[in-house]
XYZ file of C-alpha atoms in Angstrom:
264
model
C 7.901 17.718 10.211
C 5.322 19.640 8.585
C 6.169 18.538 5.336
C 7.227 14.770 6.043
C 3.121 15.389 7.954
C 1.917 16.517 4.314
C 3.491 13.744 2.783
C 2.344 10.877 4.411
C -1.552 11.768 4.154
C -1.686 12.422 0.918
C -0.299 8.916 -0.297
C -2.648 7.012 2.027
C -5.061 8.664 1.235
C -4.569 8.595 -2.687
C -3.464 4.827 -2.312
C -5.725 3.400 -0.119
C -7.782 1.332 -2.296
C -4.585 -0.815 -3.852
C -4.033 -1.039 0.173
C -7.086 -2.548 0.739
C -6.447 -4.723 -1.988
C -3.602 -5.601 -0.348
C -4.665 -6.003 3.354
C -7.720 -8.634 1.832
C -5.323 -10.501 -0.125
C -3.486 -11.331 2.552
C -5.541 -12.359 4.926
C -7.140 -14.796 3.130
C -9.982 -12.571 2.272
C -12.300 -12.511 -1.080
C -12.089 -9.162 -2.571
C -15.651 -6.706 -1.994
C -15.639 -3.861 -3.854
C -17.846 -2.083 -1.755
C -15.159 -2.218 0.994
C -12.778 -0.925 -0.813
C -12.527 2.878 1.390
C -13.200 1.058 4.179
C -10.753 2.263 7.136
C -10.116 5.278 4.863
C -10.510 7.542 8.000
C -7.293 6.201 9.752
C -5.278 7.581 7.066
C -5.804 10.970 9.325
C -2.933 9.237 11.490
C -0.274 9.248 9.263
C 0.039 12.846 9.680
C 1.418 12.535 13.176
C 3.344 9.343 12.260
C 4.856 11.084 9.644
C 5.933 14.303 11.506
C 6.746 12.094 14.066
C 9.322 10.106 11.850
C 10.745 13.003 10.394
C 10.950 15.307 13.317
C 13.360 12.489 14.689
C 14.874 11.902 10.925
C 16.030 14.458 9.818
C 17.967 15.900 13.130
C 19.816 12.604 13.657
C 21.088 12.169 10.320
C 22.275 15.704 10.730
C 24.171 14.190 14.262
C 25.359 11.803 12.659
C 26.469 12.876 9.460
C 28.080 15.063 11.182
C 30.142 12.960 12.732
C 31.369 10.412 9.738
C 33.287 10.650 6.587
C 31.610 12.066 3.737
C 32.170 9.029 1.738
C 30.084 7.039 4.613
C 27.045 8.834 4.764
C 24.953 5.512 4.055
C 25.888 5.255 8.027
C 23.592 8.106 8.868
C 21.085 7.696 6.367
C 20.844 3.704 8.181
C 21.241 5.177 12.159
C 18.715 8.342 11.203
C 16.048 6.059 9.648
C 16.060 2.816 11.854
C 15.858 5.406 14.685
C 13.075 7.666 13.306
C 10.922 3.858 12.424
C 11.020 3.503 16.571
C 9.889 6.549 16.927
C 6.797 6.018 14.296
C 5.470 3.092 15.055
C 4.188 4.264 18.195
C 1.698 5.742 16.290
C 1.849 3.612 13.124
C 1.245 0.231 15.208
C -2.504 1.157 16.641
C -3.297 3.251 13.110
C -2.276 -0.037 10.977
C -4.541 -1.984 13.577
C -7.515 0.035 13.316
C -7.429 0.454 9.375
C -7.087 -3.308 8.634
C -9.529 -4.027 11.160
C -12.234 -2.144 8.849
C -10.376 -2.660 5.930
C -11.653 -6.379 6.535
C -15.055 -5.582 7.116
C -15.427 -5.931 11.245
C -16.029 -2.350 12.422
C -17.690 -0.076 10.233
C -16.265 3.456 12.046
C -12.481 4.468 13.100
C -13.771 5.228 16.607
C -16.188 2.050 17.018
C -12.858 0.198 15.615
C -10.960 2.310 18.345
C -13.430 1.184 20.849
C -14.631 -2.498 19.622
C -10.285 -3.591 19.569
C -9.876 -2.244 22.929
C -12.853 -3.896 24.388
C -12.318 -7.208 22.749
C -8.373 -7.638 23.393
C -7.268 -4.230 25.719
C -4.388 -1.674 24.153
C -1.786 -3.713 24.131
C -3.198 -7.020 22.754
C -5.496 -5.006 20.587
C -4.099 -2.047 19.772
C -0.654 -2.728 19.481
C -1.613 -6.708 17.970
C 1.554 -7.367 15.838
C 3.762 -4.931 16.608
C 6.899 -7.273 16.329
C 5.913 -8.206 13.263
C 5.082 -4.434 11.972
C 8.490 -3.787 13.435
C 10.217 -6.519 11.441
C 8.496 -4.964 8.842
C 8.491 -1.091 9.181
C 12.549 -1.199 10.248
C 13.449 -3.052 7.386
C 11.604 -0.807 4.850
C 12.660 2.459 7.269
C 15.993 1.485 6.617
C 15.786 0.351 2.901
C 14.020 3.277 1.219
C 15.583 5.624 2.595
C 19.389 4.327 2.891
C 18.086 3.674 -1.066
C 16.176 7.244 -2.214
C 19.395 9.187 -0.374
C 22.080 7.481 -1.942
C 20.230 7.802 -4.909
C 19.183 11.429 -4.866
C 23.170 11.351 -4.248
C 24.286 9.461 -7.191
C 21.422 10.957 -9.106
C 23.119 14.379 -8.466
C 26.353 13.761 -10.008
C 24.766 11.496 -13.027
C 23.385 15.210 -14.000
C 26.194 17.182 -13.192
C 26.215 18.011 -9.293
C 23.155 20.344 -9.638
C 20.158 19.612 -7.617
C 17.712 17.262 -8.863
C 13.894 18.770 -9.378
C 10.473 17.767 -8.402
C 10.078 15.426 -11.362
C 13.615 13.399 -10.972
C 12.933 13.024 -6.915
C 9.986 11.595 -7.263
C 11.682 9.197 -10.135
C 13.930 8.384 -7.381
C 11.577 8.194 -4.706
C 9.943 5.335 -7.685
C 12.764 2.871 -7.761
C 13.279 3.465 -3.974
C 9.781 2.354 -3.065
C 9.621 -0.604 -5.776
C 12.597 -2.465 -4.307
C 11.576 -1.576 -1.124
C 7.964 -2.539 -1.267
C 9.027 -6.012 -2.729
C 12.014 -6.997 -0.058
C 9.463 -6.307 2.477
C 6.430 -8.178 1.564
C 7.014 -11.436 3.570
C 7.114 -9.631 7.011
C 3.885 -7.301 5.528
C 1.818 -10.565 5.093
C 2.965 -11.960 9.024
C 1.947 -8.464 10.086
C -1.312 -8.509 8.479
C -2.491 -11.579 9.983
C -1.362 -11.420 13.124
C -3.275 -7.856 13.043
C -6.619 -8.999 11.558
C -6.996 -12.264 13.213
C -8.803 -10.581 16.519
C -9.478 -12.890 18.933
C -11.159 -15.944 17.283
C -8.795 -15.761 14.446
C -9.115 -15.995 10.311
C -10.405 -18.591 8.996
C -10.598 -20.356 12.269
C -6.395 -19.772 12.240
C -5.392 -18.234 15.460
C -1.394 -17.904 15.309
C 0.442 -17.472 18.283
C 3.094 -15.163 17.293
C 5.331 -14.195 14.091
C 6.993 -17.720 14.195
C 4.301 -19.585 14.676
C 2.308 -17.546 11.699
C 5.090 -17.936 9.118
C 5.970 -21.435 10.048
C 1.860 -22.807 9.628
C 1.716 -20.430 6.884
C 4.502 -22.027 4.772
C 3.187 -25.928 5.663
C -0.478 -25.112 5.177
C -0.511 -22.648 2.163
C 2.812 -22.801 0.719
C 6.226 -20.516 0.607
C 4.622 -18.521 -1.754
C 1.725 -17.714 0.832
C 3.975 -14.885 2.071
C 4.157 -13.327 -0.862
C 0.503 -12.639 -1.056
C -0.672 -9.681 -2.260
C 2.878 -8.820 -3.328
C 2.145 -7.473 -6.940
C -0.330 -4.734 -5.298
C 1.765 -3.643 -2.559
C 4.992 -3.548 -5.324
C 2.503 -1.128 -7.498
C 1.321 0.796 -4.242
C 4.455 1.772 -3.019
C 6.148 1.971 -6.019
C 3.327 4.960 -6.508
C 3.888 6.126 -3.191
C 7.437 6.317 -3.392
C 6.808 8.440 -6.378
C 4.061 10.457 -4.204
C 5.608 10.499 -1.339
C 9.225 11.959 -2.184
C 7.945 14.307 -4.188
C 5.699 15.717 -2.144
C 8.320 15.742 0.622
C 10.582 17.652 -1.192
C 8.175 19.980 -2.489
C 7.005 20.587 0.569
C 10.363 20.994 2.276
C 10.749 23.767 -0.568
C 7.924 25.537 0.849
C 7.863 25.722 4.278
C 11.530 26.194 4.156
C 11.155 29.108 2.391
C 8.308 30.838 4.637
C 10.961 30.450 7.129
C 13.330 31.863 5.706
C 11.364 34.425 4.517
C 9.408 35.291 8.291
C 13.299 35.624 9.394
């Protein structure tokens, strides 16, 4: 948990402007440079998230690997990550709120964004604003990367001769992991952001009534290709944080493994 905890901080953090980038391209938004750490604060959440999603990961893929053939593992990588993503977005949902909210420009603090979203629209209007969308999102991409970096770390580990792969390799994996991800992914991303930033008078003077209702005006206003805004960004960003991420995960698996195993 620790580790997974670790992980996810320090590729928000390190990311966060091509984020930003990201979160303005998509809804609609001119680019302001001087807003580009806005919401840089509510990275602190993905600690918990993080922990969160591993502390559920890794014990059910350990269930159920347990429990199919060898040659089926894909089947607990899928069960132990789609599960895990429920877990998360508990936590992920009101973080991804709060961050795009000042990512945008409309509160200037993470607890006057906290505040100002509950006020205007109440927790679950506000705070959790677009969680079927983040969910048809975040399950998706849950399920992708990682059903993707473990079969990969496994087919990686034969291509060099059944020895474990190192730092350097996972986080190669972790790469091409987070690239197709981050691309398969983007049209749901782009329904989530809006529905997320819109607040209560909407963008643009757009107020969308739900993920259907976004993607279909979306499409017949701004084009097909309107939900693939902000793509090449969020392809670089977690391309880079598949890198990031992986490799810090297995580092740090590596070392707080071995304290415990060394405190024993």
């Amino acid at each position: 948990m620790a580790a997974g905890g670790v992980a996810g901080v320090c590729v928000e953090a390190i990311l966060f402007p091509l984020d930003t980038i990201k979160t303005r391209l998509q809804a609609g938004m001119p680019m302001d440079w001087s807003k580009i750490y806005k919401g840089l604060p509510a990275t602190l959440f993905a600690f918990p998230a993080s922990a969160l999603f591993f502390g559920v990961y890794e014990p059910v893929k350990t269930h159920l690997a347990a429990r199919v053939p060898e040659n089926a593992s894909i089947v607990s990588h899928f069960g132990a990550a789609a599960a895990a993503g429920v877990a998360a977005s508990l936590i992920r949902v009101p973080s991804e709120v709060v961050k795009q909210r000042m990512q945008t420009g409309e509160f200037k603090t993470l607890f006057g964004a906290i505040k100002g979203v509950v006020a205007q629209q109440g927790v679950r209007r506000g705070l959790y604003a677009g969680y079927g969308s983040l969910m048809l999102r975040d399950l998706p991409f849950d399920v992708i990367e990682f059903v993707a970096y473990e079969q990969l770390k496994l087919a990686g580990k034969k291509f060099v001769g059944d020895r474990e792969l190192n730092n350097f390799e996972m986080a190669g994996v972790g790469a091409v992991a987070g690239a197709v991800t981050g691309f398969l992914t983007t049209p749901p991303d782009v329904l989530k952001t809006r529905l997320m930033t819109q607040g209560t008078t909407g963008m643009n003077g757009k107020v969308y009534k739900g993920i259907v209702d976004c993607a279909v005006r979306m499409v017949r206003e701004e084009g097909t290709m309107s939900l693939f805004k902000g793509c090449a960004p969020r392809v670089m960003w977690i391309t880079l944080g598949g890198s990031i991420f992986f490799g810090t995960l297995e580092r740090g698996k590596q070392i707080f493994v071995g304290e415990e195993k060394e405190s024993e």
